[in-house]
PDB file of C-alpha atoms and ligand atoms in Angstrom:
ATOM      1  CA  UNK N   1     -58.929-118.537  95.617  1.00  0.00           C
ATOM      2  CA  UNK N   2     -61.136-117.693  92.831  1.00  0.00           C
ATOM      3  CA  UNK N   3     -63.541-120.601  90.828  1.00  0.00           C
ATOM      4  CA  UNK N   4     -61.507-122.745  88.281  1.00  0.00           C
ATOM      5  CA  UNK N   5     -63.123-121.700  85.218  1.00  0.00           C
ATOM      6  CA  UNK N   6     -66.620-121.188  83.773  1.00  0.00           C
ATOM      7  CA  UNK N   7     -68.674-124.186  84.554  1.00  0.00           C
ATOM      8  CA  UNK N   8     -71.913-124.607  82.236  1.00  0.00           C
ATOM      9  CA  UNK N   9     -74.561-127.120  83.561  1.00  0.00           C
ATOM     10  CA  UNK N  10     -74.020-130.641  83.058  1.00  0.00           C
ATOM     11  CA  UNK N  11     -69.743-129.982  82.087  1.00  0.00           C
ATOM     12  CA  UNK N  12     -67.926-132.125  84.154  1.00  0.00           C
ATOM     13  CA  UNK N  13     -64.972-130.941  83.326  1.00  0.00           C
ATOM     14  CA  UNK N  14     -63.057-128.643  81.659  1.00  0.00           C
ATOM     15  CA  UNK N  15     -63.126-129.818  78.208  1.00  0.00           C
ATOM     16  CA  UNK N  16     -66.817-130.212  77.693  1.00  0.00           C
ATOM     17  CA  UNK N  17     -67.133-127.042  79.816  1.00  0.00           C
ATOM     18  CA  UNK N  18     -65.256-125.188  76.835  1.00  0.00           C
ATOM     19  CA  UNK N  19     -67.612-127.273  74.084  1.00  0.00           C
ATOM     20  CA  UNK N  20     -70.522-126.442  75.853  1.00  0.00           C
ATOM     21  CA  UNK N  21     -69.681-123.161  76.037  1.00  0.00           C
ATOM     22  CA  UNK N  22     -68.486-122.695  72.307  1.00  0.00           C
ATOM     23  CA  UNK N  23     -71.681-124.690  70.935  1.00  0.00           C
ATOM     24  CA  UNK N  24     -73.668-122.508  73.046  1.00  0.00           C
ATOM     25  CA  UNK N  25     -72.537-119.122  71.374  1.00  0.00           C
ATOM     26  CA  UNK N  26     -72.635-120.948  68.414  1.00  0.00           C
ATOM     27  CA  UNK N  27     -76.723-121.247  68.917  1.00  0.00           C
ATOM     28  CA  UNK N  28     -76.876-117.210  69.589  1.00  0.00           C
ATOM     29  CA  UNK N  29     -74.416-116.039  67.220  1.00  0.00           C
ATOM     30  CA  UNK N  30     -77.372-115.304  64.342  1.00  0.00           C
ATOM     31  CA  UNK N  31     -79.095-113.076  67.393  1.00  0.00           C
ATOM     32  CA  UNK N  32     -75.907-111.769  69.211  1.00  0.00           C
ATOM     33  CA  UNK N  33     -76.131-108.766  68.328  1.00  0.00           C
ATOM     34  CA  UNK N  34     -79.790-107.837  68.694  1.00  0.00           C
ATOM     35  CA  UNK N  35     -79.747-109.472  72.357  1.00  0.00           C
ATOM     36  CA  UNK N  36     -76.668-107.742  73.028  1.00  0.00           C
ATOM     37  CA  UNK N  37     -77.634-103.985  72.406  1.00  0.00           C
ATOM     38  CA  UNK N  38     -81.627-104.738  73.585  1.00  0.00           C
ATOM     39  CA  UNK N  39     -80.759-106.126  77.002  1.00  0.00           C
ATOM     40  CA  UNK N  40     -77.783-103.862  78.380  1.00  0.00           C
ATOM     41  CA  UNK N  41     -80.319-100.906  76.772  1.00  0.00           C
ATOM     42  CA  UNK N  42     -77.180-100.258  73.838  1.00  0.00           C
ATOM     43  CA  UNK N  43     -75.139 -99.483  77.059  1.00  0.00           C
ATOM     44  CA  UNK N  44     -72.179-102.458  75.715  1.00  0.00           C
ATOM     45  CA  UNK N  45     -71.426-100.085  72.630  1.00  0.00           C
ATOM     46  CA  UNK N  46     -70.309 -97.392  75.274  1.00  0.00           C
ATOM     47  CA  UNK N  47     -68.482 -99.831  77.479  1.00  0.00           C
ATOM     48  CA  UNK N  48     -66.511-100.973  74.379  1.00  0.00           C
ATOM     49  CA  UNK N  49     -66.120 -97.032  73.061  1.00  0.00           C
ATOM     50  CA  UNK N  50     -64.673 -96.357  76.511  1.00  0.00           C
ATOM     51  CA  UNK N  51     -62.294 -99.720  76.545  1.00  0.00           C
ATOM     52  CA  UNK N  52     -60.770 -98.088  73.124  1.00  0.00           C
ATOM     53  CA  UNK N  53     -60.413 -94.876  74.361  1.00  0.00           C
ATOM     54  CA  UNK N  54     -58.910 -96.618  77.583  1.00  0.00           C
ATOM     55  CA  UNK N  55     -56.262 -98.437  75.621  1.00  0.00           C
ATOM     56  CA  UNK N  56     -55.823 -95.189  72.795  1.00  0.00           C
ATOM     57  CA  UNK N  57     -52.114 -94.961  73.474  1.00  0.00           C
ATOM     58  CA  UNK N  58     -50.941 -98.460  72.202  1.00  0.00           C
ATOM     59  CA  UNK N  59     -53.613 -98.394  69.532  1.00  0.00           C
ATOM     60  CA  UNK N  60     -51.871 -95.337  68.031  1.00  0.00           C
ATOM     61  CA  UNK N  61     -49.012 -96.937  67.943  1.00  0.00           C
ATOM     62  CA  UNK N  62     -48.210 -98.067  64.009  1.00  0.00           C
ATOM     63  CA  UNK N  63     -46.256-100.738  64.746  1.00  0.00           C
ATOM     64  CA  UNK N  64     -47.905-102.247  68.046  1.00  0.00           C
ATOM     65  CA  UNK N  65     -49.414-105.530  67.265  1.00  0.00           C
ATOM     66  CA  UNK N  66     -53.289-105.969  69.043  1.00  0.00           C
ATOM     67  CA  UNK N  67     -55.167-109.127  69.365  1.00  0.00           C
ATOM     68  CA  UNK N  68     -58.718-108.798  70.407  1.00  0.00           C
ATOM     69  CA  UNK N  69     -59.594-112.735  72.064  1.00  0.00           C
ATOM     70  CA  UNK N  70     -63.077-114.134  72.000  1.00  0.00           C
ATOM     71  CA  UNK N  71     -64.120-111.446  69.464  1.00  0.00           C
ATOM     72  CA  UNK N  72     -67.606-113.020  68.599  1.00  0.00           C
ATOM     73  CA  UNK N  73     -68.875-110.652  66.001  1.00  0.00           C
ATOM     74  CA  UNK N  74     -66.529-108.513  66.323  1.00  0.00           C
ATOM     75  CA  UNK N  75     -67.322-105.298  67.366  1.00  0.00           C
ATOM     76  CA  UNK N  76     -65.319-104.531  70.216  1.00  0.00           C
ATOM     77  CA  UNK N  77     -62.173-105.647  67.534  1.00  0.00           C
ATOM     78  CA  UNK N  78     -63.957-103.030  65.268  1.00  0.00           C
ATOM     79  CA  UNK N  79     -64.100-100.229  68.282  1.00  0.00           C
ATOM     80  CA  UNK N  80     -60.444-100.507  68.761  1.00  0.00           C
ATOM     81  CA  UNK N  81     -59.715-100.486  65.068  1.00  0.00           C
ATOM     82  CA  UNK N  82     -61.662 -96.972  64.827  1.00  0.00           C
ATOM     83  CA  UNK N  83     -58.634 -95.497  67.019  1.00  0.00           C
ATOM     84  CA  UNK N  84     -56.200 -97.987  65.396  1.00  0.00           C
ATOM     85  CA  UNK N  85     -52.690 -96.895  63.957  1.00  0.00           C
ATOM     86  CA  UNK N  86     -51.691-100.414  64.859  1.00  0.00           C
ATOM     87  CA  UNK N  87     -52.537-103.716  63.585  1.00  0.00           C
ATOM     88  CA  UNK N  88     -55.946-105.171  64.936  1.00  0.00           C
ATOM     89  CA  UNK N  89     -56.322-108.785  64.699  1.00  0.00           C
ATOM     90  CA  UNK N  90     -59.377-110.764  66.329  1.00  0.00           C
ATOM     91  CA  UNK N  91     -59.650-114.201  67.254  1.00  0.00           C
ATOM     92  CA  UNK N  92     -62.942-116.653  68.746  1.00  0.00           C
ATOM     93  CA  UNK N  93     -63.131-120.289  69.332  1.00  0.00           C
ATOM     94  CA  UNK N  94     -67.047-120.150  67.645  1.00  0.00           C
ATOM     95  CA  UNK N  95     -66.834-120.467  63.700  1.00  0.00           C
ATOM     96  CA  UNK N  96     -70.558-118.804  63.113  1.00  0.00           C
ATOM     97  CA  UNK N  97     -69.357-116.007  65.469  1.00  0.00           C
ATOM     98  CA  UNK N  98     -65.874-115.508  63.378  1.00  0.00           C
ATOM     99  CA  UNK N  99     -68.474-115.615  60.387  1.00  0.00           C
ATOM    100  CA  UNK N 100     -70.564-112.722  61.686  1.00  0.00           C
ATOM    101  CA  UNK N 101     -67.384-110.976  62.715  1.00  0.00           C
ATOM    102  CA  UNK N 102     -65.751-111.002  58.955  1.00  0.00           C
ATOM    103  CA  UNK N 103     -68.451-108.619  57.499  1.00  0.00           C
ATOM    104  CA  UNK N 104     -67.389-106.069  59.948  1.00  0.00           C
ATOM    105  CA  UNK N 105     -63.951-106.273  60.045  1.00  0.00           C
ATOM    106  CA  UNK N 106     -62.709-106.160  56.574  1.00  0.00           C
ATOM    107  CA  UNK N 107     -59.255-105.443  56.838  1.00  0.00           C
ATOM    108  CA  UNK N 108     -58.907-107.114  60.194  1.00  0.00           C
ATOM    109  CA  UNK N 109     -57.057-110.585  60.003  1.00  0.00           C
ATOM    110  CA  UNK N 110     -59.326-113.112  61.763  1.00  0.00           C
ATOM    111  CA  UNK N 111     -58.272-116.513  63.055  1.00  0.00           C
ATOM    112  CA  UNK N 112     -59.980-119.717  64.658  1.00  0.00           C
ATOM    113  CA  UNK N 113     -58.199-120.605  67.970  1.00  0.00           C
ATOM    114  CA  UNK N 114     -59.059-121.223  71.528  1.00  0.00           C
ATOM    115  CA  UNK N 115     -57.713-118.138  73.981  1.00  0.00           C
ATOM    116  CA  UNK N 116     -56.363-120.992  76.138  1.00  0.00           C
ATOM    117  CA  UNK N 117     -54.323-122.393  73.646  1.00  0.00           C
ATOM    118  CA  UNK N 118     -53.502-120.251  70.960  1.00  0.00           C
ATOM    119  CA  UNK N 119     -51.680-120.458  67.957  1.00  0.00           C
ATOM    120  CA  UNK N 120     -49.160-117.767  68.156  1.00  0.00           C
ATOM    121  CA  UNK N 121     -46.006-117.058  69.409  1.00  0.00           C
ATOM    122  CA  UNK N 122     -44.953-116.530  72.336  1.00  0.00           C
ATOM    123  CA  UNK N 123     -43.864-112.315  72.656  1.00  0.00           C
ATOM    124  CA  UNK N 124     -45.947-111.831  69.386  1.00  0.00           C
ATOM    125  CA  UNK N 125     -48.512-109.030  70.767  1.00  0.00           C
ATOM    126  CA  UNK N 126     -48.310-105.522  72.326  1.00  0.00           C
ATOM    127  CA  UNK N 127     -52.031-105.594  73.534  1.00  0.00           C
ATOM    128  CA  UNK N 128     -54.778-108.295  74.178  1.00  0.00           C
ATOM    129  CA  UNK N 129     -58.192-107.402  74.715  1.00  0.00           C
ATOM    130  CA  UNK N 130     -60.785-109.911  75.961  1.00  0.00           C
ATOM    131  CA  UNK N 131     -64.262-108.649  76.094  1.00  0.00           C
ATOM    132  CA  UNK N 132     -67.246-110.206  77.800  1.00  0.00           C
ATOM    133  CA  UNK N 133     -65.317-113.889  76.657  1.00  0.00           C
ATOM    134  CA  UNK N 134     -62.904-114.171  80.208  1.00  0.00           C
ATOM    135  CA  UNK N 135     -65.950-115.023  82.367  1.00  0.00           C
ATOM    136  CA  UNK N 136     -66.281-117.916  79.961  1.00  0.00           C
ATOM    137  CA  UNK N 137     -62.962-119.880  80.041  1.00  0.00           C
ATOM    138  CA  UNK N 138     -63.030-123.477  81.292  1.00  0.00           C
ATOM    139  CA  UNK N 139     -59.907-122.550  83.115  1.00  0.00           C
ATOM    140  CA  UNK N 140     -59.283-118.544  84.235  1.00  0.00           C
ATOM    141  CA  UNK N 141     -55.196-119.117  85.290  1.00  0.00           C
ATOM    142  CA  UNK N 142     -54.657-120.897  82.031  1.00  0.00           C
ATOM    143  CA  UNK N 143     -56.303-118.061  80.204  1.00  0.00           C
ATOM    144  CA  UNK N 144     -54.063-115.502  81.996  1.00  0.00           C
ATOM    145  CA  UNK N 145     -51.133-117.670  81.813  1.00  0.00           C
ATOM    146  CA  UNK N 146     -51.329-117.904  78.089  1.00  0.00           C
ATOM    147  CA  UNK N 147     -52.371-114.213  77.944  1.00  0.00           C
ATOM    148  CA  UNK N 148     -48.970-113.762  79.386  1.00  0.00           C
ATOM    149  CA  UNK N 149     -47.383-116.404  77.213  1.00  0.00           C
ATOM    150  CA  UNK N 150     -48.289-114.258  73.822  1.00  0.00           C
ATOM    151  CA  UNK N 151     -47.553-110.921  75.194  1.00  0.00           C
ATOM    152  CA  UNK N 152     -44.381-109.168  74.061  1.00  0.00           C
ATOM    153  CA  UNK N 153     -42.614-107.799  78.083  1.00  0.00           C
ATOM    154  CA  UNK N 154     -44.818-105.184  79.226  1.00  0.00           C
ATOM    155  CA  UNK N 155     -47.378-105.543  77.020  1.00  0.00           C
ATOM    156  CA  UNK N 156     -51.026-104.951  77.705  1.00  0.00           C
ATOM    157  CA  UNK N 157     -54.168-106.932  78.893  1.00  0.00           C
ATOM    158  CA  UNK N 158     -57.518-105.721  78.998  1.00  0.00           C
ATOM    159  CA  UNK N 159     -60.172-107.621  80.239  1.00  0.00           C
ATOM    160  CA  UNK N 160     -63.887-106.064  79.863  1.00  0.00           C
ATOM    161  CA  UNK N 161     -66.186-108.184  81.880  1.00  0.00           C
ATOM    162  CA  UNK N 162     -69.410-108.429  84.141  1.00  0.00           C
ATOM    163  CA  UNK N 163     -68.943-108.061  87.252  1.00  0.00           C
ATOM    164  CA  UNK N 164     -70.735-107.793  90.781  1.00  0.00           C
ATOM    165  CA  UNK N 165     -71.883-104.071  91.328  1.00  0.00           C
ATOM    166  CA  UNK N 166     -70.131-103.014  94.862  1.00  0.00           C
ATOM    167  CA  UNK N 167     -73.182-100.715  95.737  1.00  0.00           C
ATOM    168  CA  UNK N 168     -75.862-102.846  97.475  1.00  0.00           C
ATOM    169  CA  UNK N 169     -78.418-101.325  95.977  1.00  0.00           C
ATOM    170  CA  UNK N 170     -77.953-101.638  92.672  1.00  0.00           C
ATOM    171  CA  UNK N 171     -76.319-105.119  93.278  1.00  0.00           C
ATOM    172  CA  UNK N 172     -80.185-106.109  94.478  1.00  0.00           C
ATOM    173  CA  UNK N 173     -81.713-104.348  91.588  1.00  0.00           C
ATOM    174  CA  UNK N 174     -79.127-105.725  88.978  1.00  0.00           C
ATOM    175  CA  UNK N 175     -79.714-109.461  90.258  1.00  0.00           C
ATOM    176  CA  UNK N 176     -83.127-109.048  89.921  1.00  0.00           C
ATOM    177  CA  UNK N 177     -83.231-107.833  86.518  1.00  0.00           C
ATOM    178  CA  UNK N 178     -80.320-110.581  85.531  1.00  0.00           C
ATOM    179  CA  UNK N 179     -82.177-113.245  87.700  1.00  0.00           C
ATOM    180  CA  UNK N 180     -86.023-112.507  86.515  1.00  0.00           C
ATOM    181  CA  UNK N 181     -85.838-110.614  83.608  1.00  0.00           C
ATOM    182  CA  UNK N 182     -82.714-111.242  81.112  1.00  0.00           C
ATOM    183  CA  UNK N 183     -83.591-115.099  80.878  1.00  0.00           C
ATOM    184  CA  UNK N 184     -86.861-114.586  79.676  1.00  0.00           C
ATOM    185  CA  UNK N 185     -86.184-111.577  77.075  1.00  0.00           C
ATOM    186  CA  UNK N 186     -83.364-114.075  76.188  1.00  0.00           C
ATOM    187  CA  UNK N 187     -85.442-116.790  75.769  1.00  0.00           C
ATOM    188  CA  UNK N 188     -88.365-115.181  73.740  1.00  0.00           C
ATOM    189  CA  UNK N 189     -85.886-113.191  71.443  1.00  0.00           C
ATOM    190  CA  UNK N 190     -83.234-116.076  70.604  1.00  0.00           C
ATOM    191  CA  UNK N 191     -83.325-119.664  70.282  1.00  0.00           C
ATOM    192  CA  UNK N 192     -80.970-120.396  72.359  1.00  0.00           C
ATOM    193  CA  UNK N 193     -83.088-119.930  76.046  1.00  0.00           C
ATOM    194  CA  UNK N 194     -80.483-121.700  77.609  1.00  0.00           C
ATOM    195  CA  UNK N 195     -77.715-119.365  77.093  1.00  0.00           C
ATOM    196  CA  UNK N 196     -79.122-116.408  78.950  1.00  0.00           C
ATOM    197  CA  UNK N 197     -79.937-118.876  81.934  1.00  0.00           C
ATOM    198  CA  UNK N 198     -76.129-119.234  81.904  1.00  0.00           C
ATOM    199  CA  UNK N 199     -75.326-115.542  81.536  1.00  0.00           C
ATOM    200  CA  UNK N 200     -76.500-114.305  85.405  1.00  0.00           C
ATOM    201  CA  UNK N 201     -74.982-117.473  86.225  1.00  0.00           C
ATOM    202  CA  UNK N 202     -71.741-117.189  84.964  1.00  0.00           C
ATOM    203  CA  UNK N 203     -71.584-113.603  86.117  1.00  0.00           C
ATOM    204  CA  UNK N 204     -72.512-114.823  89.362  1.00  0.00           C
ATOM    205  CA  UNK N 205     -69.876-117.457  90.143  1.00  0.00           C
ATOM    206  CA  UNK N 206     -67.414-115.079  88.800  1.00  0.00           C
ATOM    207  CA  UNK N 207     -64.927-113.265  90.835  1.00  0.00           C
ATOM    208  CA  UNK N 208     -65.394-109.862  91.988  1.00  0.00           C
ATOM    209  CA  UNK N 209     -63.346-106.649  90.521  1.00  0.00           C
ATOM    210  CA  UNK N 210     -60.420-106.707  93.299  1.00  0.00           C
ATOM    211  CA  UNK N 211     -60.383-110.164  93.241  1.00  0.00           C
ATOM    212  CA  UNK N 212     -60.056-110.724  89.462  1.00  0.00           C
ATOM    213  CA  UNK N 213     -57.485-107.839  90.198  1.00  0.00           C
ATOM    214  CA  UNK N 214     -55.790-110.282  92.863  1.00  0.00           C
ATOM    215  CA  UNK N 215     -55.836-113.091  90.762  1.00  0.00           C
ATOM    216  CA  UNK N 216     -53.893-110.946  87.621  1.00  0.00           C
ATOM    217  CA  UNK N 217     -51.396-110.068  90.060  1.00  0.00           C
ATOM    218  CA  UNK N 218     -50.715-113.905  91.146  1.00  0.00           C
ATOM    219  CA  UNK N 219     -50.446-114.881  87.764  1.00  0.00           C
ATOM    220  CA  UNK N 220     -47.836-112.172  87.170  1.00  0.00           C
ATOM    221  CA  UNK N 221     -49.309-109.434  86.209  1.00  0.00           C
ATOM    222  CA  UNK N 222     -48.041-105.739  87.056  1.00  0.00           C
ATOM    223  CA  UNK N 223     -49.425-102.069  87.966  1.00  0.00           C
ATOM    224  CA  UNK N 224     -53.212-103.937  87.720  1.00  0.00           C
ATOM    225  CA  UNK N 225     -56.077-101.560  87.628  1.00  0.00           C
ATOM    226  CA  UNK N 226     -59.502-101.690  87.205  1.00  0.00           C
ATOM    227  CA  UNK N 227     -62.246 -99.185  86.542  1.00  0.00           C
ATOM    228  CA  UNK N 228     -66.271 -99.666  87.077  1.00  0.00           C
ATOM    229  CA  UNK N 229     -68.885 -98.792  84.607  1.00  0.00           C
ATOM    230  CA  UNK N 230     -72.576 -98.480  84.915  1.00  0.00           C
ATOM    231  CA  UNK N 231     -72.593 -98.514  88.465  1.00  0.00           C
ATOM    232  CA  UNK N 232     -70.293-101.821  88.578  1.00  0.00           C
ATOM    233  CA  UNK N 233     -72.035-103.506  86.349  1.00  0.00           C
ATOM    234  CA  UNK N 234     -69.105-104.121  84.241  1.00  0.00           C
ATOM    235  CA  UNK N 235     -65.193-103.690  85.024  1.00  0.00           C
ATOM    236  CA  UNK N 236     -62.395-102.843  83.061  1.00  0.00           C
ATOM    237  CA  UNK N 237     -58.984-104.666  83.873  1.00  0.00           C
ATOM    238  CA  UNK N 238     -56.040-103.137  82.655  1.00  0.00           C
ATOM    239  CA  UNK N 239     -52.452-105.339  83.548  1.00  0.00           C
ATOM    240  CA  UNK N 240     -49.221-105.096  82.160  1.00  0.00           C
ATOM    241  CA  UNK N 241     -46.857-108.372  81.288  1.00  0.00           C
TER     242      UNK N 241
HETATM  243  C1  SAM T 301     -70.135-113.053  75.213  1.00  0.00           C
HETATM  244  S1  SAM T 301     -69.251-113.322  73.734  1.00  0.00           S
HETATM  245  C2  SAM T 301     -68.349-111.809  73.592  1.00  0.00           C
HETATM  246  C3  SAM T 301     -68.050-111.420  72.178  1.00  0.00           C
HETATM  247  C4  SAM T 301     -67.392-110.076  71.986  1.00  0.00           C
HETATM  248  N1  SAM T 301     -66.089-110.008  72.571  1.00  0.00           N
HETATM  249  C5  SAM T 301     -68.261-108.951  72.485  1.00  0.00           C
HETATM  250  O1  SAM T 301     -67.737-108.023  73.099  1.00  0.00           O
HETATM  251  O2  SAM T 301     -69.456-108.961  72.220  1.00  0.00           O
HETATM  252  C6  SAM T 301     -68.020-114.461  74.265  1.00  0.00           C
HETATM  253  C7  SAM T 301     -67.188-115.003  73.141  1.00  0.00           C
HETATM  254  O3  SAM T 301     -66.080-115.675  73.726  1.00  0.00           O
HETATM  255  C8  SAM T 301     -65.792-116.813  72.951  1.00  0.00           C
HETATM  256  N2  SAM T 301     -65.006-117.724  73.776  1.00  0.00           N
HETATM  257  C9  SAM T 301     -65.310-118.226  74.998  1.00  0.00           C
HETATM  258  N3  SAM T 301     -64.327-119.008  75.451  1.00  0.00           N
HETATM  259  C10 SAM T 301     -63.356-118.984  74.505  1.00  0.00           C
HETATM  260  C11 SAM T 301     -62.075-119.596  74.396  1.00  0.00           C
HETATM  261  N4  SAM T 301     -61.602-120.396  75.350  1.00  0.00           N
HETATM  262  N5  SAM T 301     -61.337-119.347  73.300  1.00  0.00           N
HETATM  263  C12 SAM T 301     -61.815-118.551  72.320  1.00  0.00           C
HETATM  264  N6  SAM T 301     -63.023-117.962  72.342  1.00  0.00           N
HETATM  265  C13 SAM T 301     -63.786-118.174  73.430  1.00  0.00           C
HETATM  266  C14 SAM T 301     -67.164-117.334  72.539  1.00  0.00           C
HETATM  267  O4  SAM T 301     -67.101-118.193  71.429  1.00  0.00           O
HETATM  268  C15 SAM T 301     -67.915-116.023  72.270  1.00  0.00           C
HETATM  269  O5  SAM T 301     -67.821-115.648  70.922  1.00  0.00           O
END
């Protein structure tokens, strides 16, 4: 049984856990992308390369429909659109992240909307993507359900996330540099301290690779894979609807 959903200090449930959450990249959106690149040592604009490349074969596709969820600004949306014969939309529940994300993504249709709830039709997409933003929902099996909801039959999730690094090893050396470290380069850089005591948190409570991989299955998900990168820092989930 995996957690509920993301749970940010002092939520008590899941609808201030979601506003907490969206005022919180709202706070970090102006530094996002500086913070981003600086503390994964510009390692996230390989993980994203490689989640295109992953996913080439629909995005050649010139009349598959893609919807990148919790875009923030943008660039995984912009990634995919690089390798894009199909049509690349992008989607976050943050306004000041959607406004970061329009300068990149000029000919990408962008829309306000939460990934739980979102205001499309059912069957309407032939891939989602959801980087780095799945750890973050107030409620993980009514992200996946709705993820299945808006997906055409066998359609495409991905799901880029953090995850816990199977090697013990590099699990201890990873917590200590996400424990001791990332806060306070966080906190110095942005001025938003708070949110980069959440990040090791969040990535903490989160379920591991083959459990996120159970949990896709459950909610009806088929031929579920997932690949490492970076030693397990991240995972790639790739399910079909
Ligand atoms: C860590 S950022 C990731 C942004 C981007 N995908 C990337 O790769 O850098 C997480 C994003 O998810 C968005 N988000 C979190 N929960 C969401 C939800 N329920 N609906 C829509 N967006 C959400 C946040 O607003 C934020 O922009």
């Amino acid at each position: 049984m995996i957690a509920r959903g993301a749970t940010p200090a002092g939520a008590s449930n899941e609808r201030e856990a979601a506003s907490q959450v969206r005022r919180m990249f709202g706070r970090v959106a102006r530094r996002y992308d500086l913070l981003n690149h600086l503390l994964s040592f510009q390692m996230d604009r390989w993980w994203r390369a490689c989640t295109a490349r992953r996913l080439s074969a629909i995005l050649s596709r010139p009349d598959a429909r893609v919807l990148d969820l919790c875009c923030g600004t943008g660039d995984l949306a912009r990634a995919l659109s690089r390798h894009a014969q199909a049509r690349v939309y992008a989607s976050d529940f943050c306004h000041p992240m959607l406004l970061a994300a329009r300068g990149k993504l000029p000919r990408c249709p962008l829309f306000e909307g939460d990934a739980l709830a979102l205001p499309v039709a059912s069957g309407s997409f032939d891939l989602l993507t959801v980087a780095f933003g799945f750890r973050n929902f107030a409620n993980y099996r009514a992200g996946l359900a709705e993820a299945l909801r808006v997906l055409k039959p066998g359609g495409a999730l991905a799901i880029l996330e953090f995850t816990t690094p199977p090697g013990r090893l590099f699990r201890a050396l990873y917590r200590f540099y996400s424990a001791q470290i990332l806060p306070r380069a966080g906190a110095l850089i942005s001025d938003a301290g708070d949110a980069y005591t959440y990040l090791p948190e969040s990535v903490r409570k989160f379920p591991d690779a083959p459990t996120l991989k159970s949990e896709l299955e459950s909610a009806g998900f088929a031929e579920v894979e997932f690949t490492y990168m970076t030693c397990g820092v991240v995972a790639l989930h790739v399910a079909y609807a």
